[in-house]
mmCIF file of N, CA and C in Angstrom:
data_model
loop_
_atom_site.group_PDB
_atom_site.id
_atom_site.type_symbol
_atom_site.label_atom_id
_atom_site.label_comp_id
_atom_site.label_asym_id
_atom_site.label_seq_id
_atom_site.Cartn_x
_atom_site.Cartn_y
_atom_site.Cartn_z
ATOM 1 N N ASN A 609 -123.686 85.902 163.613
ATOM 2 C CA ASN A 609 -123.638 86.396 162.337
ATOM 3 C C ASN A 609 -122.191 86.591 162.182
ATOM 4 N N LYS A 610 -121.288 85.955 161.322
ATOM 5 C CA LYS A 610 -120.201 85.846 160.996
ATOM 6 C C LYS A 610 -120.195 86.458 159.826
ATOM 7 N N SER A 611 -119.680 88.004 159.775
ATOM 8 C CA SER A 611 -119.467 88.843 158.183
ATOM 9 C C SER A 611 -118.648 89.888 158.860
ATOM 10 N N GLU A 612 -117.954 89.855 157.467
ATOM 11 C CA GLU A 612 -116.553 91.060 157.700
ATOM 12 C C GLU A 612 -117.182 92.551 157.687
ATOM 13 N N ARG A 613 -116.418 93.212 159.062
ATOM 14 C CA ARG A 613 -116.762 94.834 159.056
ATOM 15 C C ARG A 613 -115.663 94.908 159.843
ATOM 16 N N SER A 614 -115.140 96.434 159.562
ATOM 17 C CA SER A 614 -114.350 97.218 160.044
ATOM 18 C C SER A 614 -114.267 97.099 161.653
ATOM 19 N N ILE A 615 -112.978 96.995 162.188
ATOM 20 C CA ILE A 615 -112.844 97.150 163.459
ATOM 21 C C ILE A 615 -113.882 98.085 164.230
ATOM 22 N N ARG A 616 -113.788 99.270 163.773
ATOM 23 C CA ARG A 616 -114.370 100.103 164.255
ATOM 24 C C ARG A 616 -115.577 100.670 164.671
ATOM 25 N N ASP A 617 -116.168 99.185 163.759
ATOM 26 C CA ASP A 617 -117.936 99.118 163.931
ATOM 27 C C ASP A 617 -118.220 97.620 165.012
ATOM 28 N N VAL A 618 -117.433 97.016 165.225
ATOM 29 C CA VAL A 618 -117.614 95.859 166.362
ATOM 30 C C VAL A 618 -117.901 96.598 167.585
ATOM 31 N N ALA A 619 -118.818 96.096 168.275
ATOM 32 C CA ALA A 619 -119.457 96.813 169.817
ATOM 33 C C ALA A 619 -118.825 95.910 170.521
ATOM 34 N N ALA A 620 -117.432 95.898 170.894
ATOM 35 C CA ALA A 620 -116.857 95.335 171.863
ATOM 36 C C ALA A 620 -115.134 95.614 171.828
ATOM 37 N N ASN A 621 -114.328 95.128 172.817
ATOM 38 C CA ASN A 621 -112.941 95.389 172.590
ATOM 39 C C ASN A 621 -112.518 94.454 171.655
ATOM 40 N N VAL A 622 -111.353 94.782 171.127
ATOM 41 C CA VAL A 622 -111.005 93.866 170.145
ATOM 42 C C VAL A 622 -109.213 94.117 170.077
ATOM 43 N N THR A 623 -108.526 93.526 170.088
ATOM 44 C CA THR A 623 -107.274 93.363 170.306
ATOM 45 C C THR A 623 -106.660 92.848 168.948
ATOM 46 N N VAL A 624 -105.735 93.878 168.259
ATOM 47 C CA VAL A 624 -105.201 93.411 166.718
ATOM 48 C C VAL A 624 -103.814 92.905 166.817
ATOM 49 N N LEU A 625 -103.694 91.481 166.677
ATOM 50 C CA LEU A 625 -101.882 91.687 166.689
ATOM 51 C C LEU A 625 -101.496 91.345 165.389
ATOM 52 N N ALA A 626 -100.412 92.322 165.280
ATOM 53 C CA ALA A 626 -99.671 92.202 163.696
ATOM 54 C C ALA A 626 -98.506 90.980 163.643
ATOM 55 N N ASP A 627 -98.351 91.051 162.597
ATOM 56 C CA ASP A 627 -97.054 90.246 161.989
ATOM 57 C C ASP A 627 -96.014 90.722 163.005
ATOM 58 N N GLU A 628 -95.610 91.886 163.131
ATOM 59 C CA GLU A 628 -94.548 92.670 163.766
ATOM 60 C C GLU A 628 -94.444 92.348 165.233
ATOM 61 N N GLU A 629 -95.507 92.333 165.584
ATOM 62 C CA GLU A 629 -95.570 91.553 167.121
ATOM 63 C C GLU A 629 -94.786 90.455 167.419
ATOM 64 N N PHE A 630 -95.303 89.362 166.607
ATOM 65 C CA PHE A 630 -94.369 88.243 166.371
ATOM 66 C C PHE A 630 -93.099 88.189 166.448
ATOM 67 N N ARG A 631 -92.435 89.104 165.731
ATOM 68 C CA ARG A 631 -91.169 89.209 165.348
ATOM 69 C C ARG A 631 -90.435 89.647 166.682
ATOM 70 N N LEU A 632 -90.875 90.685 166.900
ATOM 71 C CA LEU A 632 -90.523 91.975 168.194
ATOM 72 C C LEU A 632 -90.353 90.500 169.502
ATOM 73 N N GLN A 633 -91.421 90.084 169.606
ATOM 74 C CA GLN A 633 -91.252 89.524 171.049
ATOM 75 C C GLN A 633 -90.596 88.238 170.861
ATOM 76 N N MET A 634 -90.013 87.726 169.545
ATOM 77 C CA MET A 634 -89.587 86.620 168.805
ATOM 78 C C MET A 634 -90.114 85.364 170.026
ATOM 79 N N ALA A 635 -91.344 85.493 169.262
ATOM 80 C CA ALA A 635 -92.493 84.133 169.821
ATOM 81 C C ALA A 635 -92.360 82.790 169.444
ATOM 82 N N ALA A 636 -92.325 82.044 170.422
ATOM 83 C CA ALA A 636 -92.148 80.061 169.732
ATOM 84 C C ALA A 636 -93.459 79.712 169.494
ATOM 85 N N SER A 637 -94.136 80.589 169.843
ATOM 86 C CA SER A 637 -95.789 79.660 169.810
ATOM 87 C C SER A 637 -96.847 80.943 170.312
ATOM 88 N N ILE A 638 -98.207 80.939 169.835
ATOM 89 C CA ILE A 638 -99.184 81.682 170.000
ATOM 90 C C ILE A 638 -99.813 82.116 171.164
ATOM 91 N N ALA A 639 -99.174 81.341 171.827
ATOM 92 C CA ALA A 639 -99.404 81.655 173.505
ATOM 93 C C ALA A 639 -98.524 82.932 174.042
ATOM 94 N N ASP A 640 -96.938 82.959 173.374
ATOM 95 C CA ASP A 640 -96.343 83.387 174.062
ATOM 96 C C ASP A 640 -96.533 85.071 173.283
ATOM 97 N N VAL A 641 -97.261 85.114 172.173
ATOM 98 C CA VAL A 641 -97.881 86.247 171.677
ATOM 99 C C VAL A 641 -99.382 86.956 172.857
ATOM 100 N N LEU A 642 -99.949 85.892 173.135
ATOM 101 C CA LEU A 642 -101.211 86.441 173.602
ATOM 102 C C LEU A 642 -100.810 86.473 174.865
ATOM 103 N N ARG A 643 -99.669 86.199 175.688
ATOM 104 C CA ARG A 643 -99.432 86.226 176.901
ATOM 105 C C ARG A 643 -99.951 87.788 177.577
ATOM 106 N N TYR A 644 -99.579 88.634 176.693
ATOM 107 C CA TYR A 644 -99.698 90.419 177.405
ATOM 108 C C TYR A 644 -100.923 90.668 176.417
ATOM 109 N N ALA A 645 -101.767 90.110 175.862
ATOM 110 C CA ALA A 645 -103.112 90.328 175.303
ATOM 111 C C ALA A 645 -104.233 90.405 176.322
ATOM 112 N N PRO A 646 -105.071 91.461 176.689
ATOM 113 C CA PRO A 646 -105.920 91.685 177.943
ATOM 114 C C PRO A 646 -107.025 90.839 177.671
ATOM 115 N N GLY A 647 -107.608 90.141 178.563
ATOM 116 C CA GLY A 647 -108.335 89.322 178.474
ATOM 117 C C GLY A 647 -108.179 87.631 177.810
ATOM 118 N N ILE A 648 -106.959 87.570 177.725
ATOM 119 C CA ILE A 648 -106.501 85.939 177.300
ATOM 120 C C ILE A 648 -105.325 85.858 178.595
ATOM 121 N N ASP A 649 -105.785 84.431 178.674
ATOM 122 C CA ASP A 649 -104.527 83.755 179.932
ATOM 123 C C ASP A 649 -104.384 82.494 179.292
ATOM 124 N N SER A 650 -102.981 82.478 179.320
ATOM 125 C CA SER A 650 -102.432 81.125 179.071
ATOM 126 C C SER A 650 -101.537 80.461 179.851
ATOM 127 N N GLU A 651 -101.652 79.138 179.840
ATOM 128 C CA GLU A 651 -101.157 78.365 180.567
ATOM 129 C C GLU A 651 -100.149 76.994 180.324
ATOM 130 N N GLY A 652 -99.137 76.574 180.538
ATOM 131 C CA GLY A 652 -98.681 75.387 180.310
ATOM 132 C C GLY A 652 -98.939 74.344 180.992
ATOM 133 N N ALA A 653 -99.338 72.761 180.119
ATOM 134 C CA ALA A 653 -99.849 72.263 180.798
ATOM 135 C C ALA A 653 -98.634 70.908 181.324
ATOM 136 N N GLY A 654 -97.183 71.138 180.926
ATOM 137 C CA GLY A 654 -96.611 71.023 181.683
ATOM 138 C C GLY A 654 -96.230 69.628 181.401
ATOM 139 N N THR A 655 -96.431 69.417 180.171
ATOM 140 C CA THR A 655 -96.064 68.136 178.900
ATOM 141 C C THR A 655 -94.543 68.165 178.463
ATOM 142 N N ARG A 656 -94.292 67.308 178.123
ATOM 143 C CA ARG A 656 -92.915 67.279 177.680
ATOM 144 C C ARG A 656 -93.095 67.742 176.120
ATOM 145 N N PHE A 657 -94.585 67.559 175.402
ATOM 146 C CA PHE A 657 -94.745 67.839 174.229
ATOM 147 C C PHE A 657 -94.845 69.279 174.137
ATOM 148 N N GLY A 658 -95.340 70.365 175.117
ATOM 149 C CA GLY A 658 -95.260 71.625 175.227
ATOM 150 C C GLY A 658 -97.036 72.048 175.176
ATOM 151 N N ALA A 659 -97.591 71.387 175.560
ATOM 152 C CA ALA A 659 -99.060 71.448 175.213
ATOM 153 C C ALA A 659 -99.547 72.763 176.654
ATOM 154 N N GLU A 660 -100.166 73.856 175.880
ATOM 155 C CA GLU A 660 -100.460 74.903 176.175
ATOM 156 C C GLU A 660 -102.113 75.541 176.255
ATOM 157 N N GLY A 661 -102.763 76.047 177.336
ATOM 158 C CA GLY A 661 -104.074 75.867 177.470
ATOM 159 C C GLY A 661 -104.183 77.659 177.201
ATOM 160 N N ILE A 662 -105.471 77.879 176.579
ATOM 161 C CA ILE A 662 -105.607 79.506 176.318
ATOM 162 C C ILE A 662 -106.955 79.616 176.669
ATOM 163 N N SER A 663 -107.281 80.631 177.695
ATOM 164 C CA SER A 663 -108.727 80.748 177.896
ATOM 165 C C SER A 663 -108.868 82.139 177.479
ATOM 166 N N ILE A 664 -110.070 82.671 176.715
ATOM 167 C CA ILE A 664 -110.520 83.665 176.254
ATOM 168 C C ILE A 664 -111.629 84.406 176.992
ATOM 169 N N ARG A 665 -111.488 85.707 177.941
ATOM 170 C CA ARG A 665 -112.646 85.946 179.289
ATOM 171 C C ARG A 665 -114.217 85.920 178.078
ATOM 172 N N GLY A 666 -115.026 85.570 178.545
ATOM 173 C CA GLY A 666 -116.334 85.563 177.959
ATOM 174 C C GLY A 666 -116.194 84.409 176.691
ATOM 175 N N ILE A 667 -115.406 83.856 176.785
ATOM 176 C CA ILE A 667 -115.730 82.631 175.666
ATOM 177 C C ILE A 667 -115.346 81.189 176.627
ATOM 178 N N GLY A 668 -113.979 81.245 177.249
ATOM 179 C CA GLY A 668 -113.929 80.234 178.108
ATOM 180 C C GLY A 668 -112.359 79.652 177.382
#
């Protein structure tokens, strides 16, 4: 069920990334920001197009 709820009402760990984090990290991609988020792994595919994979624990 997808509905809008307060973070306090969600029965799971939640990481909120604010715009400021993107600026402070000078992130070039979403993978740059997610690199330090708990439960998320990112890995470069090594292609010349800069493709990256993101894996979220419990989702894949």
